[in-house]
PDB file of C-alpha atoms in Angstrom:
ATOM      1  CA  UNK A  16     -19.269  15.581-152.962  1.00 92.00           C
ATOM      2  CA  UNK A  17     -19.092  13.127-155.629  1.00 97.00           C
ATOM      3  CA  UNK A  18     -20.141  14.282-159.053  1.00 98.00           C
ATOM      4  CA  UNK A  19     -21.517  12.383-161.717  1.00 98.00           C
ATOM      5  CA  UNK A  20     -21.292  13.547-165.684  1.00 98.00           C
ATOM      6  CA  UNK A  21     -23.427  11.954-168.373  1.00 98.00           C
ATOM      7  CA  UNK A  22     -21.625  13.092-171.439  1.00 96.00           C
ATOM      8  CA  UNK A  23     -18.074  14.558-171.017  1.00 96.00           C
ATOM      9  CA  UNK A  24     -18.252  16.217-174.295  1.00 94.00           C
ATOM     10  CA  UNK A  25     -17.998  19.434-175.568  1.00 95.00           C
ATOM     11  CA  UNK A  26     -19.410  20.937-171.983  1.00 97.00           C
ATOM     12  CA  UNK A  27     -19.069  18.109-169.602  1.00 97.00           C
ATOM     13  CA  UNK A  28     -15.400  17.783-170.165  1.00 97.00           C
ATOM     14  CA  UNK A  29     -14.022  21.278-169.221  1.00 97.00           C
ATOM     15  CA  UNK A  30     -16.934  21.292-166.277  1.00 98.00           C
ATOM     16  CA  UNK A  31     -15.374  17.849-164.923  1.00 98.00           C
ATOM     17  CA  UNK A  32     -12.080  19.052-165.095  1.00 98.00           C
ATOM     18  CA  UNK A  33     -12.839  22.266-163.426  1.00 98.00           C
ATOM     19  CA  UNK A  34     -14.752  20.187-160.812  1.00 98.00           C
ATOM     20  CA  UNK A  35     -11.572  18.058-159.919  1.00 98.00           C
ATOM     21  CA  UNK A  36      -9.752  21.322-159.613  1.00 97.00           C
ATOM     22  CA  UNK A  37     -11.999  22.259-156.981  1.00 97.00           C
ATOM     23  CA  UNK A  38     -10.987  18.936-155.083  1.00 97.00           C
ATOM     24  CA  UNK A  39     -14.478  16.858-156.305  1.00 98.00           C
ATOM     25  CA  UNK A  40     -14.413  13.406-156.998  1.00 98.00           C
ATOM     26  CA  UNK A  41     -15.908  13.394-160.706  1.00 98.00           C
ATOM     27  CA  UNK A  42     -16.881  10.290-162.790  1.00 98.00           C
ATOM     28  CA  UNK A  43     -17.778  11.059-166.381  1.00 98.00           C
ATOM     29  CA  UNK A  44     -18.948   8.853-169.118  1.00 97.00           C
ATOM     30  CA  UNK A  45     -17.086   8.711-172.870  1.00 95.00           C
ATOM     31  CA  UNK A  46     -18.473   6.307-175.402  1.00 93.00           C
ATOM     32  CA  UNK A  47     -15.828   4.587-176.627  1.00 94.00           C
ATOM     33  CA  UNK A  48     -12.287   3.281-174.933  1.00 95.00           C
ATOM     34  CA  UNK A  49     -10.486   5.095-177.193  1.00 94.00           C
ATOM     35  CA  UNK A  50     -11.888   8.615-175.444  1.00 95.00           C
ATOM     36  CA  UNK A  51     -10.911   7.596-171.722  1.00 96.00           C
ATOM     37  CA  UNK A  52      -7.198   8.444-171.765  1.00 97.00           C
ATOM     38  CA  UNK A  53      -8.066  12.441-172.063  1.00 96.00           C
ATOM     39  CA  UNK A  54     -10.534  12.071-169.270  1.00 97.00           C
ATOM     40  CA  UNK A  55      -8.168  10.061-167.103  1.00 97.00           C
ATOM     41  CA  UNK A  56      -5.045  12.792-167.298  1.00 97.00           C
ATOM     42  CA  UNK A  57      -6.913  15.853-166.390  1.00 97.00           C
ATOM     43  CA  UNK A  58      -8.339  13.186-163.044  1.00 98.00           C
ATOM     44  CA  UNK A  59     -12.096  12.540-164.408  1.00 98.00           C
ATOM     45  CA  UNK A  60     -12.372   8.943-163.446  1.00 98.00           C
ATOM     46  CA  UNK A  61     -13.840   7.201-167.169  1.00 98.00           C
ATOM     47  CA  UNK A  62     -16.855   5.007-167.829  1.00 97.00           C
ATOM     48  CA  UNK A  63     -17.863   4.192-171.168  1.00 97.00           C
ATOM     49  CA  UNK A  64     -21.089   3.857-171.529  1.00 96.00           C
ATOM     50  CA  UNK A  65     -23.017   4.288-174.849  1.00 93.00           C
ATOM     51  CA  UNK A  66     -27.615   5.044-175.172  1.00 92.00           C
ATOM     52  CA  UNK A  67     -28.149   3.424-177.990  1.00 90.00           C
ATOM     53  CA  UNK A  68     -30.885   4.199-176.224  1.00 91.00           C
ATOM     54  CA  UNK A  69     -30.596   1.720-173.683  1.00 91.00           C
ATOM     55  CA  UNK A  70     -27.858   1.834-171.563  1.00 92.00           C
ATOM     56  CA  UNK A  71     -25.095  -1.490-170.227  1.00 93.00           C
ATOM     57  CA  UNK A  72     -26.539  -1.916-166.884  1.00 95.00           C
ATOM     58  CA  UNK A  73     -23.191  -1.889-165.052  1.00 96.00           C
ATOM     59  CA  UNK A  74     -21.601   0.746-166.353  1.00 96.00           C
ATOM     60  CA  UNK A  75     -24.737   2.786-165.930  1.00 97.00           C
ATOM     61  CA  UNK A  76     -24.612   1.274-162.280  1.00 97.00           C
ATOM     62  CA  UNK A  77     -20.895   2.541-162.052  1.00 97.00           C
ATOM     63  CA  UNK A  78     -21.261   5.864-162.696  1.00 97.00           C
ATOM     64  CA  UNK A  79     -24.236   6.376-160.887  1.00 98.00           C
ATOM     65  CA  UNK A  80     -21.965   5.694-157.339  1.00 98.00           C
ATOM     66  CA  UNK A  81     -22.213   9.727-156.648  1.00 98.00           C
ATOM     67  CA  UNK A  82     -24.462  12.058-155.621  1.00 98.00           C
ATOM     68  CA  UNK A  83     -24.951  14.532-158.197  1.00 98.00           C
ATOM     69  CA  UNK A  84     -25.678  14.177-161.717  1.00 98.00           C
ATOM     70  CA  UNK A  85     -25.228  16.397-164.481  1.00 98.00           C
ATOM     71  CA  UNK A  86     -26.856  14.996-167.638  1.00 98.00           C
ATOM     72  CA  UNK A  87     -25.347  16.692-170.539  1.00 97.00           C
ATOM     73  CA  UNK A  88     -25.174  14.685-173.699  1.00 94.00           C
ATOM     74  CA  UNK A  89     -26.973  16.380-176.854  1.00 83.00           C
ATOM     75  CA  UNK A  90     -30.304  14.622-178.376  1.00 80.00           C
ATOM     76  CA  UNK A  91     -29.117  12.979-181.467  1.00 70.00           C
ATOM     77  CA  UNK A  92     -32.306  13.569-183.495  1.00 57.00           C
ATOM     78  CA  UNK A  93     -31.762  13.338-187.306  1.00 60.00           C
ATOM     79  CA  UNK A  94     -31.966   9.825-188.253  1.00 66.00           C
ATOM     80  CA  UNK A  95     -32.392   9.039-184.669  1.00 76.00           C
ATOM     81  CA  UNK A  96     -35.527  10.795-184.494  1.00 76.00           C
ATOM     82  CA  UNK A  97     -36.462  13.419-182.287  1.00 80.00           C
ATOM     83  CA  UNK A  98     -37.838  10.970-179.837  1.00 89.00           C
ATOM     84  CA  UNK A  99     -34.638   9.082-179.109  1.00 92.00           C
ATOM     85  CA  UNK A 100     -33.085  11.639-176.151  1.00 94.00           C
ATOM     86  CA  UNK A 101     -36.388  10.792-174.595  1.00 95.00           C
ATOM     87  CA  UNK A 102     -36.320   7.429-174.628  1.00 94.00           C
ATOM     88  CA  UNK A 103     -32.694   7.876-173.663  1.00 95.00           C
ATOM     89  CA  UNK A 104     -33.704   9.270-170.470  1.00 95.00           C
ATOM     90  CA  UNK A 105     -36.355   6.742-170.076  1.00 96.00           C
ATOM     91  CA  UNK A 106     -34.024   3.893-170.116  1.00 95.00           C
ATOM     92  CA  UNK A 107     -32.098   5.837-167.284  1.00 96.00           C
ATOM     93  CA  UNK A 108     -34.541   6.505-164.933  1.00 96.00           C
ATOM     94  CA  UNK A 109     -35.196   3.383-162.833  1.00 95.00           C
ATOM     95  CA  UNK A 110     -31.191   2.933-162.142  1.00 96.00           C
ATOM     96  CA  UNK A 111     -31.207   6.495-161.701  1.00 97.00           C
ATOM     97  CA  UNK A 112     -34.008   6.052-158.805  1.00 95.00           C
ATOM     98  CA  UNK A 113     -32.368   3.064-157.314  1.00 95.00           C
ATOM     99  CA  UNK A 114     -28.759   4.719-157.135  1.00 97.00           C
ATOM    100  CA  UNK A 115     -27.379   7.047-154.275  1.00 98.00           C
ATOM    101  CA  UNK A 116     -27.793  10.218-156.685  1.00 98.00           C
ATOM    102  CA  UNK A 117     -29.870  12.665-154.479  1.00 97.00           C
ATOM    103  CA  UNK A 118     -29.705  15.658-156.885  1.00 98.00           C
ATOM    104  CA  UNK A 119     -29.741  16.101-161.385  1.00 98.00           C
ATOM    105  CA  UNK A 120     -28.682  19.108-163.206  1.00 98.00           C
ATOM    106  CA  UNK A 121     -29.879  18.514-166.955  1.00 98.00           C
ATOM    107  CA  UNK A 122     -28.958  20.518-169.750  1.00 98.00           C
ATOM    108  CA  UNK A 123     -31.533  21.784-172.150  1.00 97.00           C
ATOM    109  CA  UNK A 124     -31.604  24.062-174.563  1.00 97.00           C
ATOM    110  CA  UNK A 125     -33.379  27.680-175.202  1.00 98.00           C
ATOM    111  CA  UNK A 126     -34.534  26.040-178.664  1.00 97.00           C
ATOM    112  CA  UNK A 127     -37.505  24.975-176.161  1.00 97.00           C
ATOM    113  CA  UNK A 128     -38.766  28.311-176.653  1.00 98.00           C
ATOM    114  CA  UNK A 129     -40.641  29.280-179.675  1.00 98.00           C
ATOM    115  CA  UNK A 130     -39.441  32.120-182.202  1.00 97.00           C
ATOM    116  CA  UNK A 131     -42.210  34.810-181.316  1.00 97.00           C
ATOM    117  CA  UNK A 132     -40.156  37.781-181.343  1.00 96.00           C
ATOM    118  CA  UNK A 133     -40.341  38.135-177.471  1.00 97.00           C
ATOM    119  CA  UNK A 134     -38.184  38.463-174.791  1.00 98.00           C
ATOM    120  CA  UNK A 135     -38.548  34.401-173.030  1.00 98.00           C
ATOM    121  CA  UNK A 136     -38.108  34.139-169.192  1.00 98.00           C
ATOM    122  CA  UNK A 137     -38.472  30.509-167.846  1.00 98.00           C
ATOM    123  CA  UNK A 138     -42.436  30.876-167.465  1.00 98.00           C
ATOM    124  CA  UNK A 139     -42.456  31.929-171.368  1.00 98.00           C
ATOM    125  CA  UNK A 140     -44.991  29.811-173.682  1.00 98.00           C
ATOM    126  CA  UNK A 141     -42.592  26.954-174.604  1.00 98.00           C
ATOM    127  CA  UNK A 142     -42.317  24.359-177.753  1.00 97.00           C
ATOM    128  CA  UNK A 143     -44.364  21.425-175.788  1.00 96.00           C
ATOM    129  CA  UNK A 144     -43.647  18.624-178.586  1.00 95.00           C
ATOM    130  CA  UNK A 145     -40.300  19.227-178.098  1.00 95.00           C
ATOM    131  CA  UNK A 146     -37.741  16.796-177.121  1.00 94.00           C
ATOM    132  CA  UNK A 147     -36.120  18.422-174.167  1.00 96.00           C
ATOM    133  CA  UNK A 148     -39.564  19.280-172.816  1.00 97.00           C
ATOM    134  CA  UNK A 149     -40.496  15.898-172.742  1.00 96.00           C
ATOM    135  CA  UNK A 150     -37.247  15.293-170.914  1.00 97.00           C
ATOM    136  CA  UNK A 151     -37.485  18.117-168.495  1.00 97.00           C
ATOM    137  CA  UNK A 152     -40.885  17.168-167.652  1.00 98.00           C
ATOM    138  CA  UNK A 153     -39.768  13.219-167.388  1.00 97.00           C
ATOM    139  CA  UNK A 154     -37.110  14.402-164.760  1.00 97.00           C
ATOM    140  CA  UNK A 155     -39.001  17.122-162.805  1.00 97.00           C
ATOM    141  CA  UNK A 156     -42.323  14.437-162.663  1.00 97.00           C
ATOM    142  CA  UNK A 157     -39.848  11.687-161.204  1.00 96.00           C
ATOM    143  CA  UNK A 158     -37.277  13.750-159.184  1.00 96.00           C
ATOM    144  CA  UNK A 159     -39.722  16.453-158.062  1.00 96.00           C
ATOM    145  CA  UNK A 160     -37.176  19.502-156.177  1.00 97.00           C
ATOM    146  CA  UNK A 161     -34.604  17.174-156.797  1.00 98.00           C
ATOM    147  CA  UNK A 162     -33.768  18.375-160.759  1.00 98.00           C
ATOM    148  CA  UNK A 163     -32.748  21.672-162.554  1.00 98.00           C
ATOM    149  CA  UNK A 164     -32.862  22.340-165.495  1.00 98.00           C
ATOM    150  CA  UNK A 165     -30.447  24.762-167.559  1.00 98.00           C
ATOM    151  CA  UNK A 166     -31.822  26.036-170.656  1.00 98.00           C
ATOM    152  CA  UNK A 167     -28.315  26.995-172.080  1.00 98.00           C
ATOM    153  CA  UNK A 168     -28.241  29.455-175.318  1.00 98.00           C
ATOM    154  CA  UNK A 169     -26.113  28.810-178.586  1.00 96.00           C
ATOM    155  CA  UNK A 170     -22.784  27.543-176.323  1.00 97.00           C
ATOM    156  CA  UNK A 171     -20.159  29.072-177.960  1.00 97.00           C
ATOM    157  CA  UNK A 172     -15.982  29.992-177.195  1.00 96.00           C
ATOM    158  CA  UNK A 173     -12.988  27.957-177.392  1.00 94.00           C
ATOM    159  CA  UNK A 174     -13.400  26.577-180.896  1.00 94.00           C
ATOM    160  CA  UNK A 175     -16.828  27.349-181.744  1.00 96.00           C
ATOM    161  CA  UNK A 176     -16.511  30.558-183.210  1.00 97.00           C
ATOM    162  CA  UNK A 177     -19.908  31.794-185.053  1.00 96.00           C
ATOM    163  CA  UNK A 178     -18.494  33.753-187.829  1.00 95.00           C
ATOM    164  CA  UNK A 179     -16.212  30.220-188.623  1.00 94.00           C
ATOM    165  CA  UNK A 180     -20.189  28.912-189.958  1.00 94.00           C
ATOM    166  CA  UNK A 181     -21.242  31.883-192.301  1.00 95.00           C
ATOM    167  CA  UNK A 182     -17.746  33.282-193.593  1.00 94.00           C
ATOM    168  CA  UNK A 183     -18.305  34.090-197.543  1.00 95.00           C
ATOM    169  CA  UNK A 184     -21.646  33.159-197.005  1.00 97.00           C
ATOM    170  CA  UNK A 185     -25.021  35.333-197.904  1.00 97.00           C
ATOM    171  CA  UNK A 186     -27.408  35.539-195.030  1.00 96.00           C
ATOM    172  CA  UNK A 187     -30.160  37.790-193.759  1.00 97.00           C
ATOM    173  CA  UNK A 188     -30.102  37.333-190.523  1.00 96.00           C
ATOM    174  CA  UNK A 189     -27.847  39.737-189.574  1.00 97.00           C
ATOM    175  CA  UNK A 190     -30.120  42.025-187.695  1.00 97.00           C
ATOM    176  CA  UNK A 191     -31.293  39.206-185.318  1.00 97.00           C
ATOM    177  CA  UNK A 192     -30.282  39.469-181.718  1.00 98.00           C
ATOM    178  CA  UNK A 193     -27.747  36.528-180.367  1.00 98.00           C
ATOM    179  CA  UNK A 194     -28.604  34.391-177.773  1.00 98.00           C
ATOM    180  CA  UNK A 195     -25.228  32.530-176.803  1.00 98.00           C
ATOM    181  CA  UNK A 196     -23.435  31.638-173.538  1.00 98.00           C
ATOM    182  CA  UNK A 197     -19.510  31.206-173.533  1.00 98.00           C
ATOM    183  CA  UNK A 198     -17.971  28.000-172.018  1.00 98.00           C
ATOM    184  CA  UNK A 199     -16.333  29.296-169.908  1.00 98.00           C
ATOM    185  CA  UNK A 200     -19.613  30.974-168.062  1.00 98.00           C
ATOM    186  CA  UNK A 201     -21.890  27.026-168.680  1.00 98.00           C
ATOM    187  CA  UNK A 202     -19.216  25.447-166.645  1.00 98.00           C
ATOM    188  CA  UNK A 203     -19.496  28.561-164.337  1.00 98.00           C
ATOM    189  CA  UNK A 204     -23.009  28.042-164.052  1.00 98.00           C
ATOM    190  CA  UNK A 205     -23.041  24.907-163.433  1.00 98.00           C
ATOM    191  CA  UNK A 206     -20.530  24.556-160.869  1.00 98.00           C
ATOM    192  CA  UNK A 207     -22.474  27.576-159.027  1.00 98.00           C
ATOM    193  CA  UNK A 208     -25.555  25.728-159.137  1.00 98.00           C
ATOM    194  CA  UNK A 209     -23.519  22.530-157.479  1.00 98.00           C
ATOM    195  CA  UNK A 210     -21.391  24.435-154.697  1.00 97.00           C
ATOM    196  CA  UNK A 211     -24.839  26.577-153.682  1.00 98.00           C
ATOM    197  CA  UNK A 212     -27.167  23.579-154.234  1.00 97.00           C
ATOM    198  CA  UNK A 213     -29.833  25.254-155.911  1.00 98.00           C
ATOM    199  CA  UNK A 214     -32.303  22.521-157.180  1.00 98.00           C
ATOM    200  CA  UNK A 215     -35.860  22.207-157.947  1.00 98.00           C
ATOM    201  CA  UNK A 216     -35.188  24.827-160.144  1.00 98.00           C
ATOM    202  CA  UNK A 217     -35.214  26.029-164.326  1.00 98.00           C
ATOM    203  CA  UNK A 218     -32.603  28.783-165.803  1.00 98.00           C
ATOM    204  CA  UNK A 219     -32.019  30.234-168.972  1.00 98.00           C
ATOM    205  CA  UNK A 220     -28.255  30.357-169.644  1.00 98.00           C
ATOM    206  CA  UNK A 221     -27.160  32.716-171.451  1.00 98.00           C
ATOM    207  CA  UNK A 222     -25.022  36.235-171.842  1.00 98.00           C
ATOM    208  CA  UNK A 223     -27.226  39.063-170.464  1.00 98.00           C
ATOM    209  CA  UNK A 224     -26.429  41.015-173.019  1.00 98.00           C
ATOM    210  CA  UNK A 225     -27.660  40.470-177.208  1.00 98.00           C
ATOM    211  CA  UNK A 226     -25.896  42.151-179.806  1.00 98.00           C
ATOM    212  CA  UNK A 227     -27.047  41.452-183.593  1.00 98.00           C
ATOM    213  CA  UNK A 228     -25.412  38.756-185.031  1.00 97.00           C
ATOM    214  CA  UNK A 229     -23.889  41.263-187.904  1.00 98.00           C
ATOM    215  CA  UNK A 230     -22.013  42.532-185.072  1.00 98.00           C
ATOM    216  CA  UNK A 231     -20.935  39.431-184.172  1.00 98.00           C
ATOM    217  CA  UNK A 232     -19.646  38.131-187.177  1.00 97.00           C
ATOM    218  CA  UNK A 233     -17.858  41.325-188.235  1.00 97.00           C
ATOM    219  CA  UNK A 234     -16.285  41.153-184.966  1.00 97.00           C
ATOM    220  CA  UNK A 235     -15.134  37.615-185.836  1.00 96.00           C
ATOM    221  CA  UNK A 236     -13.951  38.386-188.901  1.00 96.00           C
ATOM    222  CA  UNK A 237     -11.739  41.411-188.135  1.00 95.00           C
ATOM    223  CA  UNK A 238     -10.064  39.348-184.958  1.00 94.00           C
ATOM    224  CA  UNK A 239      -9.669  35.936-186.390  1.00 94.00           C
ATOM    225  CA  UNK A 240      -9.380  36.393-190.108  1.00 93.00           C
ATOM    226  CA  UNK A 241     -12.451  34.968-191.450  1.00 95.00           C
ATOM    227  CA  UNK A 242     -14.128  35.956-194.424  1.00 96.00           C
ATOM    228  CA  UNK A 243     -16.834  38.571-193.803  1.00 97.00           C
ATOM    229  CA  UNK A 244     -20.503  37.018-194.732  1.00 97.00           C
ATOM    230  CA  UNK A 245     -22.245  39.196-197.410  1.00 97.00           C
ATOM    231  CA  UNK A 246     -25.415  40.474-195.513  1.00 97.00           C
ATOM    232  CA  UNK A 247     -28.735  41.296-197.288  1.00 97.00           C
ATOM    233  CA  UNK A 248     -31.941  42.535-196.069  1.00 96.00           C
ATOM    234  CA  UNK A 249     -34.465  40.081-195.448  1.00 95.00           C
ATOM    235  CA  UNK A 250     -37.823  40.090-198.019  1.00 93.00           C
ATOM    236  CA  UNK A 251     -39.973  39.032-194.890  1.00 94.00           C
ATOM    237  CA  UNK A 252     -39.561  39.428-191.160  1.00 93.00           C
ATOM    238  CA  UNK A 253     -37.586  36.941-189.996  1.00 95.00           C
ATOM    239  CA  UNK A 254     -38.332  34.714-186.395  1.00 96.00           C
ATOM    240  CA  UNK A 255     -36.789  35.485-183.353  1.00 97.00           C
ATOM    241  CA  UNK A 256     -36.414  35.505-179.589  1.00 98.00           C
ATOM    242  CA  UNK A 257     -34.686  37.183-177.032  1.00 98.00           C
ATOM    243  CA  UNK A 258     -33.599  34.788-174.068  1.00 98.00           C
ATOM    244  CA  UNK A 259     -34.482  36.831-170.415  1.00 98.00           C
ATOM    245  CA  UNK A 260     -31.452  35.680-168.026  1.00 98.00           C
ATOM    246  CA  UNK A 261     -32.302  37.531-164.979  1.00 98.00           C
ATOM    247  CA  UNK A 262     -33.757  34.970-162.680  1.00 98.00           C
ATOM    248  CA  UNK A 263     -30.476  33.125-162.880  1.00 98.00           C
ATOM    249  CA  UNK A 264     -28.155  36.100-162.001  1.00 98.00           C
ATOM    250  CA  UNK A 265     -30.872  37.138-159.406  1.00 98.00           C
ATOM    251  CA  UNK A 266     -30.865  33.094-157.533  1.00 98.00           C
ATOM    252  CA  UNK A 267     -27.839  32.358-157.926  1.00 98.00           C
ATOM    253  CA  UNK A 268     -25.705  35.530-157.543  1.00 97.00           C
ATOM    254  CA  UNK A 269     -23.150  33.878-160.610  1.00 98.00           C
ATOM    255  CA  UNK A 270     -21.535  36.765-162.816  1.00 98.00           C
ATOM    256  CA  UNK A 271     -20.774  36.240-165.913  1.00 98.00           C
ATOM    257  CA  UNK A 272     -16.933  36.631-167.147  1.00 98.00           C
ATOM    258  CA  UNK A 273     -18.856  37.292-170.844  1.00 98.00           C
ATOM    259  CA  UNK A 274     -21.924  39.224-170.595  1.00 98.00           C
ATOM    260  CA  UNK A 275     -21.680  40.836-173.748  1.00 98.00           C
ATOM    261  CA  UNK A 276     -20.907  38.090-176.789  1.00 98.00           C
ATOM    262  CA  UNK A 277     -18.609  40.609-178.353  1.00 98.00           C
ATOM    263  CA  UNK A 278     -15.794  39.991-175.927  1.00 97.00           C
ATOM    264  CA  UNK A 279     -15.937  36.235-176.306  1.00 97.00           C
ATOM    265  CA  UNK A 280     -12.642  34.880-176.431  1.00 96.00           C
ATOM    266  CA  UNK A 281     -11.888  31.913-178.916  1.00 95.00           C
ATOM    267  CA  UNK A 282      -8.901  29.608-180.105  1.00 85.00           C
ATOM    268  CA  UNK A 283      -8.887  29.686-184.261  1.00 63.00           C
ATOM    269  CA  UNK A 284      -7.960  25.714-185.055  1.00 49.00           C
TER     270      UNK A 284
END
């Protein structure tokens, strides 16, 4: 199987690397020259290839010589605007068609879901102005069974280390339930959903289980020397959500190596 990645960032990267491990072919796509030399080492064959939102033609047409895609850049919003992923994916869509990819795993987000302080399975009332809804329902209307989508929680691990973004800091959140999903277990996902070829489908990603983030960031703290955040109570009730991953452990049989975010395992740059 040749494998596709739009986006070896953050997430694509260690997936293509674990993906040429398994003996795949993988092309993945870096957006400037500069970034090809890491992708080329670990055997990810480069293509740089930029959506600014429209895409170079041939180097769109080059990557899309596979037959799988993952799709897993992040919408740049802010002074992008929140409609710039979509058009994004617009601009893709007719190569897309017109290529030899028979199958698309996009990564979304669990942001799609609102803050209602209920526990969200996939059929859950979702955010319909959002971004990545627009884009799951652009791919799902032109790729029918073809597409799933992975609604991945806060992804976390290796570097990202929640604690690191509220030591010394006052919050009063603390008593909110996580919703995160290590690295180690998106790639995991990911490549399950590949080797089993379950498509036509949409998962929420994350750990099954959802401690507070208090417990979270103390943990943090006492393991990797951060400064403890000073936690007050809240003066209202503040917004949550609790993200329901059983349909994805059900389908797809994938266990995770971190089901509880407390034994996440991080590297302290």
């Amino acid at each position: 199987m040749k494998i596709a990645i739009l986006g070896c960032g953050w997430l694509g990267f260690p997936l293509g690397q674990n993906l040429v491990k398994k003996g795949y072919e993988v092309k993945g796509t870096v957006t400037s020259e500069a970034k090809t030399t890491r992708l080329a080492e670990v055997g990810i064959q480069p293509v740089v290839l930029q959506l600014n939102p429209e895409a170079d033609e041939q180097a769109l047409t080059t990557l899309l010589q596979a037959e799988v895609l993952v799709i897993a850049i992040p919408p740049r919003a802010g002074k992008y605007g929140d409609s710039f992923h979509v058009e994004q994916m617009k601009g893709i869509l007719p190569t897309l068609q017109k290529s030899t990819i028979q199958k698309v795993v996009y990564i979304s987000s669990t942001s799609v879901y609102p803050d209602l302080g209920q526990i969200a399975t996939e059929d859950s009332e979702v955010i319909s102005t959002h971004s990545l809804i627009q884009v799951e329902n652009l791919l799902k209307n032109a790729l029918g069974d073809n597409v799933t989508i992975l609604r991945c929680g806060g992804l976390m691990g290796a570097e990202r280390i929640p604690a690191k973004y509220f030591a010394g800091k006052t919050i009063n959140t603390g008593a909110i339930p996580v919703n995160y999903v290590h690295q180690e277990d998106a790639v995991g996902v990911v490549t399950t959903i590949l080797e089993k070829g379950i498509f036509g489908e949409t998962f929420n990603v994350v750990s099954p289980e959802h401690p507070v983030r208090k417990e979270v960031y103390l943990k943090n703290c006492a393991e990797l020397g951060f400064t403890e955040p000073i936690f007050i109570e809240p003066e209202t009730t503040i917004p949550y959500k609790v993200i329901d991953a059983t349909k994805l452990l059900n389908k797809t049989g994938y266990k995770f190596r971190y089901a509880n975010p407390l034994d996440y395992k991080y590297y302290n740059r």
